[in-house]
Amino acid sequence: MLIKVVKFLVIFLCGYIVIKWVSIQHPFILADFFISLVVNPLKFFAATLVFFIGFLLTGRVFRELIVSIKKAWHKPKVFDVNIFLEYLWFLIIFSFLFYLGWELTLVFFSLSLFYGMISIER
């Protein structure tokens, strides 16, 4: 259980760091976005690295949740509270990061969900 708590903490920290380090101004102008990335290459590289780590970890957790739901689905009348709590933590992390920066949060979780779904073995 401690490993799962650490995973969720790392997912939250990676998402938070990406939101804080990659700034998106409103109204969004693509040229300004690219200029801000080129002007600060170290910050861009660090944010990309953190995004990649968080993306892979979130995808792995999504894959584990999908597999555990698949296993629980085949067992009749078995309700696992741990699966429910993991989805609840994902919802809490997603909603808090969505409040901080909805654009990057949607990209982060959408790509992670897609990666988690395609990495499932039959």
Coordinates of N, CA, C and O in Angstrom, one line a residue:
M1 N 0.8 -1.2 0.0 CA 0.0 0.0 0.0 C 0.9 1.3 0.0 O 0.5 2.3 -0.6
L2 N 2.0 1.2 0.7 CA 2.9 2.3 0.7 C 3.4 2.7 -0.7 O 3.6 3.8 -1.0
I3 N 3.7 1.6 -1.5 CA 4.2 1.9 -2.8 C 3.1 2.6 -3.7 O 3.4 3.5 -4.4
K4 N 1.8 2.3 -3.5 CA 0.8 2.9 -4.2 C 0.6 4.4 -3.8 O 0.4 5.3 -4.6
V5 N 0.8 4.6 -2.5 CA 0.7 6.0 -2.0 C 1.9 6.8 -2.6 O 1.7 8.0 -3.0
V6 N 3.0 6.3 -2.7 CA 4.2 7.0 -3.2 C 4.0 7.2 -4.7 O 4.3 8.3 -5.2
K7 N 3.4 6.2 -5.4 CA 3.1 6.4 -6.8 C 2.1 7.6 -7.1 O 2.4 8.4 -7.9
F8 N 1.1 7.6 -6.3 CA 0.1 8.7 -6.4 C 0.8 10.1 -6.0 O 0.5 11.1 -6.7
L9 N 1.6 10.1 -5.1 CA 2.3 11.3 -4.7 C 3.3 11.8 -5.8 O 3.3 13.0 -6.1
V10 N 4.0 10.8 -6.4 CA 4.9 11.2 -7.6 C 4.0 11.7 -8.8 O 4.4 12.6 -9.4
I11 N 2.9 11.0 -9.0 CA 2.0 11.5 -10.1 C 1.6 12.9 -9.9 O 1.6 13.8 -10.8
F12 N 1.2 13.2 -8.7 CA 0.7 14.6 -8.3 C 1.9 15.6 -8.5 O 1.7 16.6 -9.1
L13 N 3.0 15.2 -7.9 CA 4.2 16.1 -8.0 C 4.6 16.4 -9.4 O 4.9 17.5 -9.8
C14 N 4.6 15.3 -10.2 CA 5.0 15.5 -11.7 C 4.0 16.4 -12.4 O 4.4 17.3 -13.1
G15 N 2.7 16.2 -12.2 CA 1.7 17.0 -12.8 C 1.8 18.5 -12.3 O 1.7 19.4 -13.1
Y16 N 2.0 18.7 -11.0 CA 2.1 20.0 -10.5 C 3.4 20.7 -11.0 O 3.3 21.9 -11.4
I17 N 4.5 20.0 -11.1 CA 5.7 20.7 -11.6 C 5.6 21.0 -13.1 O 6.0 22.1 -13.5
V18 N 5.0 20.2 -13.9 CA 4.7 20.5 -15.3 C 3.9 21.7 -15.4 O 4.1 22.6 -16.3
I19 N 2.8 21.8 -14.6 CA 1.9 22.9 -14.7 C 2.6 24.2 -14.3 O 2.4 25.3 -15.0
K20 N 3.5 24.2 -13.3 CA 4.2 25.4 -12.9 C 5.3 25.8 -13.8 O 5.6 26.9 -14.0
W21 N 6.0 24.8 -14.4 CA 7.1 25.1 -15.3 C 6.8 25.4 -16.7 O 7.5 26.2 -17.4
V22 N 5.7 24.9 -17.2 CA 5.3 25.2 -18.6 C 4.2 26.2 -18.5 O 3.0 25.8 -18.2
S23 N 4.5 27.4 -18.8 CA 3.4 28.5 -18.7 C 2.7 28.6 -20.0 O 3.3 28.7 -21.0
I24 N 1.4 28.7 -19.8 CA 0.5 28.9 -21.0 C -0.3 30.2 -20.7 O -1.0 30.3 -19.7
Q25 N 0.0 31.2 -21.5 CA -0.6 32.5 -21.4 C -2.0 32.5 -22.0 O -2.2 31.8 -23.0
H26 N -2.9 33.3 -21.5 CA -4.2 33.5 -22.1 C -4.3 34.9 -22.6 O -4.1 35.8 -21.9
P27 N -4.7 35.1 -23.9 CA -5.0 34.2 -24.9 C -3.8 33.5 -25.4 O -2.7 34.0 -25.5
F28 N -4.0 32.3 -25.9 CA -2.9 31.4 -26.3 C -2.4 31.8 -27.7 O -3.2 31.8 -28.6
I29 N -1.1 32.1 -27.8 CA -0.5 32.4 -29.1 C 0.6 31.4 -29.2 O 1.6 31.4 -28.4
L30 N 0.6 30.6 -30.3 CA 1.5 29.5 -30.4 C 3.0 30.0 -30.5 O 3.9 29.4 -30.0
A31 N 3.2 31.2 -31.2 CA 4.5 31.7 -31.4 C 5.1 32.1 -30.0 O 6.3 31.8 -29.7
D32 N 4.3 32.7 -29.1 CA 4.8 33.1 -27.8 C 5.1 31.9 -27.0 O 6.0 31.9 -26.2
F33 N 4.3 30.8 -27.1 CA 4.6 29.6 -26.4 C 5.9 29.0 -26.8 O 6.7 28.6 -25.9
F34 N 6.2 28.9 -28.1 CA 7.5 28.4 -28.5 C 8.6 29.2 -28.2 O 9.7 28.8 -27.8
I35 N 8.4 30.5 -28.2 CA 9.5 31.5 -27.8 C 9.8 31.3 -26.3 O 11.0 31.3 -25.9
S36 N 8.8 31.1 -25.5 CA 9.1 30.9 -24.0 C 9.8 29.6 -23.8 O 10.6 29.5 -22.9
L37 N 9.6 28.6 -24.6 CA 10.3 27.3 -24.5 C 11.8 27.5 -25.0 O 12.7 26.9 -24.4
V38 N 12.0 28.2 -26.0 CA 13.3 28.4 -26.6 C 14.2 29.3 -25.7 O 15.4 29.0 -25.5
V39 N 13.6 30.3 -25.1 CA 14.3 31.2 -24.2 C 14.8 30.5 -23.0 O 15.9 30.8 -22.4
N40 N 14.0 29.6 -22.4 CA 14.4 28.9 -21.2 C 14.6 27.4 -21.5 O 13.8 26.5 -21.2
P41 N 15.7 27.0 -22.2 CA 15.8 25.6 -22.6 C 16.0 24.6 -21.4 O 15.6 23.5 -21.5
L42 N 16.7 25.1 -20.3 CA 16.9 24.2 -19.2 C 15.5 23.9 -18.5 O 15.2 22.7 -18.2
K43 N 14.7 24.9 -18.4 CA 13.4 24.7 -17.8 C 12.5 23.8 -18.6 O 11.8 23.0 -18.1
F44 N 12.6 24.0 -19.9 CA 11.9 23.2 -20.9 C 12.3 21.7 -20.8 O 11.5 20.8 -20.8
F45 N 13.6 21.5 -20.8 CA 14.1 20.1 -20.7 C 13.7 19.5 -19.4 O 13.3 18.3 -19.4
A46 N 13.8 20.2 -18.3 CA 13.4 19.6 -17.0 C 11.9 19.3 -17.0 O 11.5 18.3 -16.5
A47 N 11.1 20.3 -17.5 CA 9.7 20.0 -17.5 C 9.3 18.8 -18.4 O 8.4 18.1 -18.1
T48 N 10.0 18.7 -19.5 CA 9.8 17.6 -20.4 C 10.2 16.2 -19.7 O 9.4 15.3 -19.9
L49 N 11.3 16.2 -19.0 CA 11.7 15.0 -18.3 C 10.7 14.7 -17.2 O 10.3 13.5 -17.1
V50 N 10.2 15.7 -16.5 CA 9.2 15.4 -15.4 C 7.9 14.9 -16.0 O 7.2 14.0 -15.5
F51 N 7.5 15.6 -17.2 CA 6.3 15.1 -17.8 C 6.4 13.7 -18.3 O 5.4 12.9 -18.1
F52 N 7.5 13.3 -18.8 CA 7.7 11.9 -19.3 C 7.7 10.9 -18.1 O 7.0 9.9 -18.3
I53 N 8.3 11.3 -17.0 CA 8.3 10.4 -15.9 C 6.9 10.2 -15.3 O 6.4 9.1 -15.1
G54 N 6.2 11.3 -15.2 CA 4.8 11.3 -14.7 C 3.9 10.6 -15.7 O 3.0 9.8 -15.3
F55 N 4.1 10.8 -17.0 CA 3.3 10.2 -18.0 C 3.4 8.7 -18.0 O 2.4 7.9 -18.0
L56 N 4.7 8.2 -17.9 CA 4.9 6.7 -17.8 C 4.3 6.1 -16.5 O 3.7 5.0 -16.5
L57 N 4.5 6.8 -15.4 CA 4.0 6.3 -14.1 C 2.5 6.3 -14.1 O 1.9 5.3 -13.7
T58 N 1.9 7.3 -14.6 CA 0.4 7.4 -14.6 C -0.1 6.3 -15.5 O -1.2 5.7 -15.2
G59 N 0.5 6.1 -16.7 CA 0.1 5.1 -17.6 C 0.2 3.7 -17.0 O -0.7 2.9 -17.2
R60 N 1.2 3.5 -16.2 CA 1.4 2.2 -15.6 C 0.3 1.9 -14.5 O -0.3 0.8 -14.4
V61 N 0.0 3.0 -13.8 CA -1.0 2.9 -12.7 C -2.4 2.6 -13.4 O -3.2 1.8 -12.9
F62 N -2.7 3.4 -14.5 CA -3.9 3.1 -15.2 C -4.0 1.7 -15.7 O -5.1 1.1 -15.6
R63 N -2.9 1.2 -16.2 CA -2.9 -0.2 -16.7 C -3.2 -1.2 -15.6 O -4.0 -2.1 -15.7
E64 N -2.6 -1.0 -14.4 CA -2.8 -1.8 -13.3 C -4.3 -1.8 -12.8 O -4.8 -2.8 -12.5
L65 N -4.8 -0.6 -12.9 CA -6.2 -0.5 -12.5 C -7.2 -1.2 -13.4 O -8.1 -1.8 -13.0
I66 N -6.9 -1.0 -14.7 CA -7.7 -1.7 -15.7 C -7.6 -3.2 -15.6 O -8.6 -3.9 -15.7
V67 N -6.4 -3.7 -15.4 CA -6.2 -5.1 -15.2 C -6.9 -5.6 -13.9 O -7.6 -6.7 -13.9
S68 N -6.9 -4.9 -12.9 CA -7.5 -5.3 -11.6 C -9.0 -5.3 -11.8 O -9.7 -6.1 -11.2
I69 N -9.6 -4.3 -12.5 CA -11.0 -4.3 -12.8 C -11.4 -5.5 -13.6 O -12.4 -6.1 -13.4
K70 N -10.6 -5.8 -14.6 CA -10.8 -6.9 -15.5 C -10.9 -8.2 -14.7 O -11.7 -9.1 -14.9
K71 N -9.9 -8.4 -13.7 CA -9.9 -9.6 -12.9 C -11.1 -9.6 -11.9 O -11.7 -10.7 -11.7
A72 N -11.4 -8.5 -11.3 CA -12.6 -8.4 -10.4 C -13.9 -8.6 -11.1 O -14.9 -9.1 -10.6
W73 N -14.0 -8.3 -12.4 CA -15.2 -8.4 -13.2 C -15.5 -9.9 -13.4 O -16.7 -10.3 -13.4
H74 N -14.5 -10.8 -13.4 CA -14.7 -12.2 -13.7 C -15.1 -12.9 -12.4 O -15.6 -14.1 -12.4
K75 N -14.9 -12.3 -11.2 CA -15.2 -12.9 -10.0 C -16.6 -12.4 -9.6 O -16.7 -11.2 -9.3
P76 N -17.6 -13.2 -9.4 CA -18.9 -12.7 -9.1 C -19.0 -12.3 -7.7 O -18.5 -12.9 -6.7
K77 N -19.7 -11.2 -7.5 CA -20.0 -10.6 -6.2 C -18.8 -10.3 -5.3 O -18.8 -10.6 -4.1
V78 N -17.7 -9.9 -5.9 CA -16.6 -9.5 -5.2 C -16.3 -8.0 -5.4 O -16.2 -7.5 -6.5
F79 N -16.3 -7.2 -4.3 CA -16.1 -5.8 -4.4 C -14.8 -5.5 -3.7 O -14.7 -5.8 -2.5
D80 N -13.9 -4.9 -4.4 CA -12.6 -4.6 -3.8 C -12.6 -3.1 -3.5 O -12.7 -2.3 -4.4
V81 N -12.4 -2.8 -2.3 CA -12.4 -1.4 -1.8 C -11.1 -0.7 -2.3 O -11.2 0.5 -2.6
N82 N -10.1 -1.4 -2.4 CA -8.8 -0.8 -2.8 C -8.9 -0.2 -4.3 O -8.3 0.8 -4.5
I83 N -9.6 -0.9 -5.1 CA -9.8 -0.4 -6.5 C -10.6 0.9 -6.5 O -10.2 1.9 -7.1
F84 N -11.6 0.9 -5.7 CA -12.4 2.1 -5.5 C -11.6 3.3 -5.0 O -11.7 4.4 -5.5
L85 N -10.8 3.0 -4.0 CA -10.0 4.1 -3.4 C -8.9 4.6 -4.4 O -8.6 5.8 -4.4
E86 N -8.4 3.7 -5.2 CA -7.4 4.1 -6.2 C -8.0 5.0 -7.2 O -7.5 6.1 -7.6
Y87 N -9.2 4.7 -7.7 CA -9.9 5.6 -8.6 C -10.3 6.9 -8.0 O -10.3 7.9 -8.6
L88 N -10.6 6.8 -6.7 CA -11.0 8.1 -6.0 C -9.7 9.0 -5.9 O -9.8 10.2 -6.1
W89 N -8.6 8.4 -5.6 CA -7.3 9.2 -5.6 C -7.0 9.8 -6.9 O -6.6 10.9 -7.0
F90 N -7.2 9.0 -8.0 CA -7.0 9.6 -9.3 C -8.0 10.7 -9.6 O -7.6 11.8 -10.1
L91 N -9.2 10.6 -9.1 CA -10.2 11.7 -9.3 C -9.8 12.9 -8.5 O -9.9 14.1 -9.0
I92 N -9.3 12.8 -7.3 CA -8.9 13.9 -6.5 C -7.6 14.6 -7.1 O -7.6 15.8 -7.2
I93 N -6.7 13.8 -7.5 CA -5.4 14.3 -8.1 C -5.8 15.1 -9.4 O -5.4 16.2 -9.7
F94 N -6.6 14.4 -10.3 CA -7.0 15.0 -11.5 C -7.8 16.4 -11.3 O -7.5 17.4 -12.0
S95 N -8.7 16.4 -10.3 CA -9.5 17.6 -10.1 C -8.6 18.7 -9.6 O -8.8 19.9 -10.0
F96 N -7.7 18.4 -8.7 CA -6.8 19.5 -8.2 C -5.9 20.0 -9.2 O -5.7 21.2 -9.4
L97 N -5.3 19.1 -10.0 CA -4.4 19.6 -11.1 C -5.3 20.3 -12.2 O -4.8 21.3 -12.8
F98 N -6.5 19.9 -12.4 CA -7.4 20.6 -13.4 C -7.6 22.0 -12.9 O -7.7 22.9 -13.7
Y99 N -7.8 22.2 -11.6 CA -8.0 23.5 -11.1 C -6.8 24.4 -11.3 O -6.9 25.6 -11.6
L100 N -5.6 23.8 -11.2 CA -4.3 24.6 -11.4 C -4.1 24.9 -12.8 O -3.6 26.0 -13.1
G101 N -4.3 24.0 -13.7 CA -4.0 24.2 -15.1 C -4.7 23.2 -16.0 O -4.2 22.1 -16.1
W102 N -5.9 23.5 -16.5 CA -6.7 22.5 -17.2 C -6.1 22.0 -18.5 O -6.3 20.9 -18.8
E103 N -5.4 22.9 -19.2 CA -4.9 22.4 -20.5 C -3.8 21.3 -20.3 O -3.9 20.3 -21.0
L104 N -2.9 21.6 -19.5 CA -1.8 20.6 -19.3 C -2.3 19.3 -18.6 O -1.8 18.2 -18.8
T105 N -3.2 19.5 -17.7 CA -3.8 18.3 -17.0 C -4.5 17.4 -18.0 O -4.4 16.2 -17.9
L106 N -5.3 18.0 -18.9 CA -6.0 17.2 -19.9 C -5.0 16.4 -20.8 O -5.2 15.2 -21.1
V107 N -3.9 17.1 -21.2 CA -2.9 16.5 -22.0 C -2.2 15.4 -21.2 O -2.0 14.2 -21.7
F108 N -1.8 15.6 -20.0 CA -1.1 14.7 -19.2 C -1.9 13.4 -18.9 O -1.5 12.3 -19.2
F109 N -3.2 13.6 -18.5 CA -4.0 12.4 -18.2 C -4.5 11.7 -19.4 O -4.7 10.5 -19.4
S110 N -4.8 12.4 -20.5 CA -5.3 11.8 -21.7 C -4.2 10.9 -22.3 O -4.4 9.8 -22.7
L111 N -3.0 11.4 -22.4 CA -1.9 10.6 -23.0 C -1.6 9.4 -22.1 O -1.3 8.3 -22.6
S112 N -1.6 9.6 -20.8 CA -1.4 8.5 -19.8 C -2.4 7.5 -19.9 O -2.1 6.3 -19.9
L113 N -3.7 7.9 -20.1 CA -4.8 6.9 -20.2 C -4.6 6.1 -21.5 O -4.7 4.9 -21.5
F114 N -4.3 6.8 -22.6 CA -4.1 6.1 -23.9 C -2.9 5.2 -23.8 O -3.0 4.0 -24.2
Y115 N -1.8 5.6 -23.2 CA -0.6 4.7 -23.0 C -1.0 3.5 -22.1 O -0.6 2.4 -22.4
G116 N -1.7 3.7 -21.1 CA -2.1 2.6 -20.2 C -3.0 1.6 -20.9 O -2.8 0.4 -20.7
M117 N -3.9 2.1 -21.7 CA -4.8 1.2 -22.4 C -4.0 0.4 -23.5 O -4.3 -0.8 -23.7
I118 N -3.1 1.0 -24.2 CA -2.4 0.2 -25.3 C -1.3 -0.7 -24.7 O -0.9 -1.6 -25.5
S119 N -1.0 -0.5 -23.5 CA 0.1 -1.4 -22.9 C -0.5 -2.6 -22.2 O 0.3 -3.4 -21.7
I120 N -1.8 -2.8 -22.3 CA -2.4 -3.9 -21.6 C -2.2 -5.2 -22.5 O -2.4 -5.1 -23.7
E121 N -1.8 -6.2 -21.9 CA -1.6 -7.5 -22.6 C -2.8 -8.3 -22.4 O -3.5 -8.3 -21.4
R122 N -3.1 -9.1 -23.4 CA -4.3 -10.0 -23.3 C -4.2 -11.1 -22.3 O -3.5 -11.6 -21.9

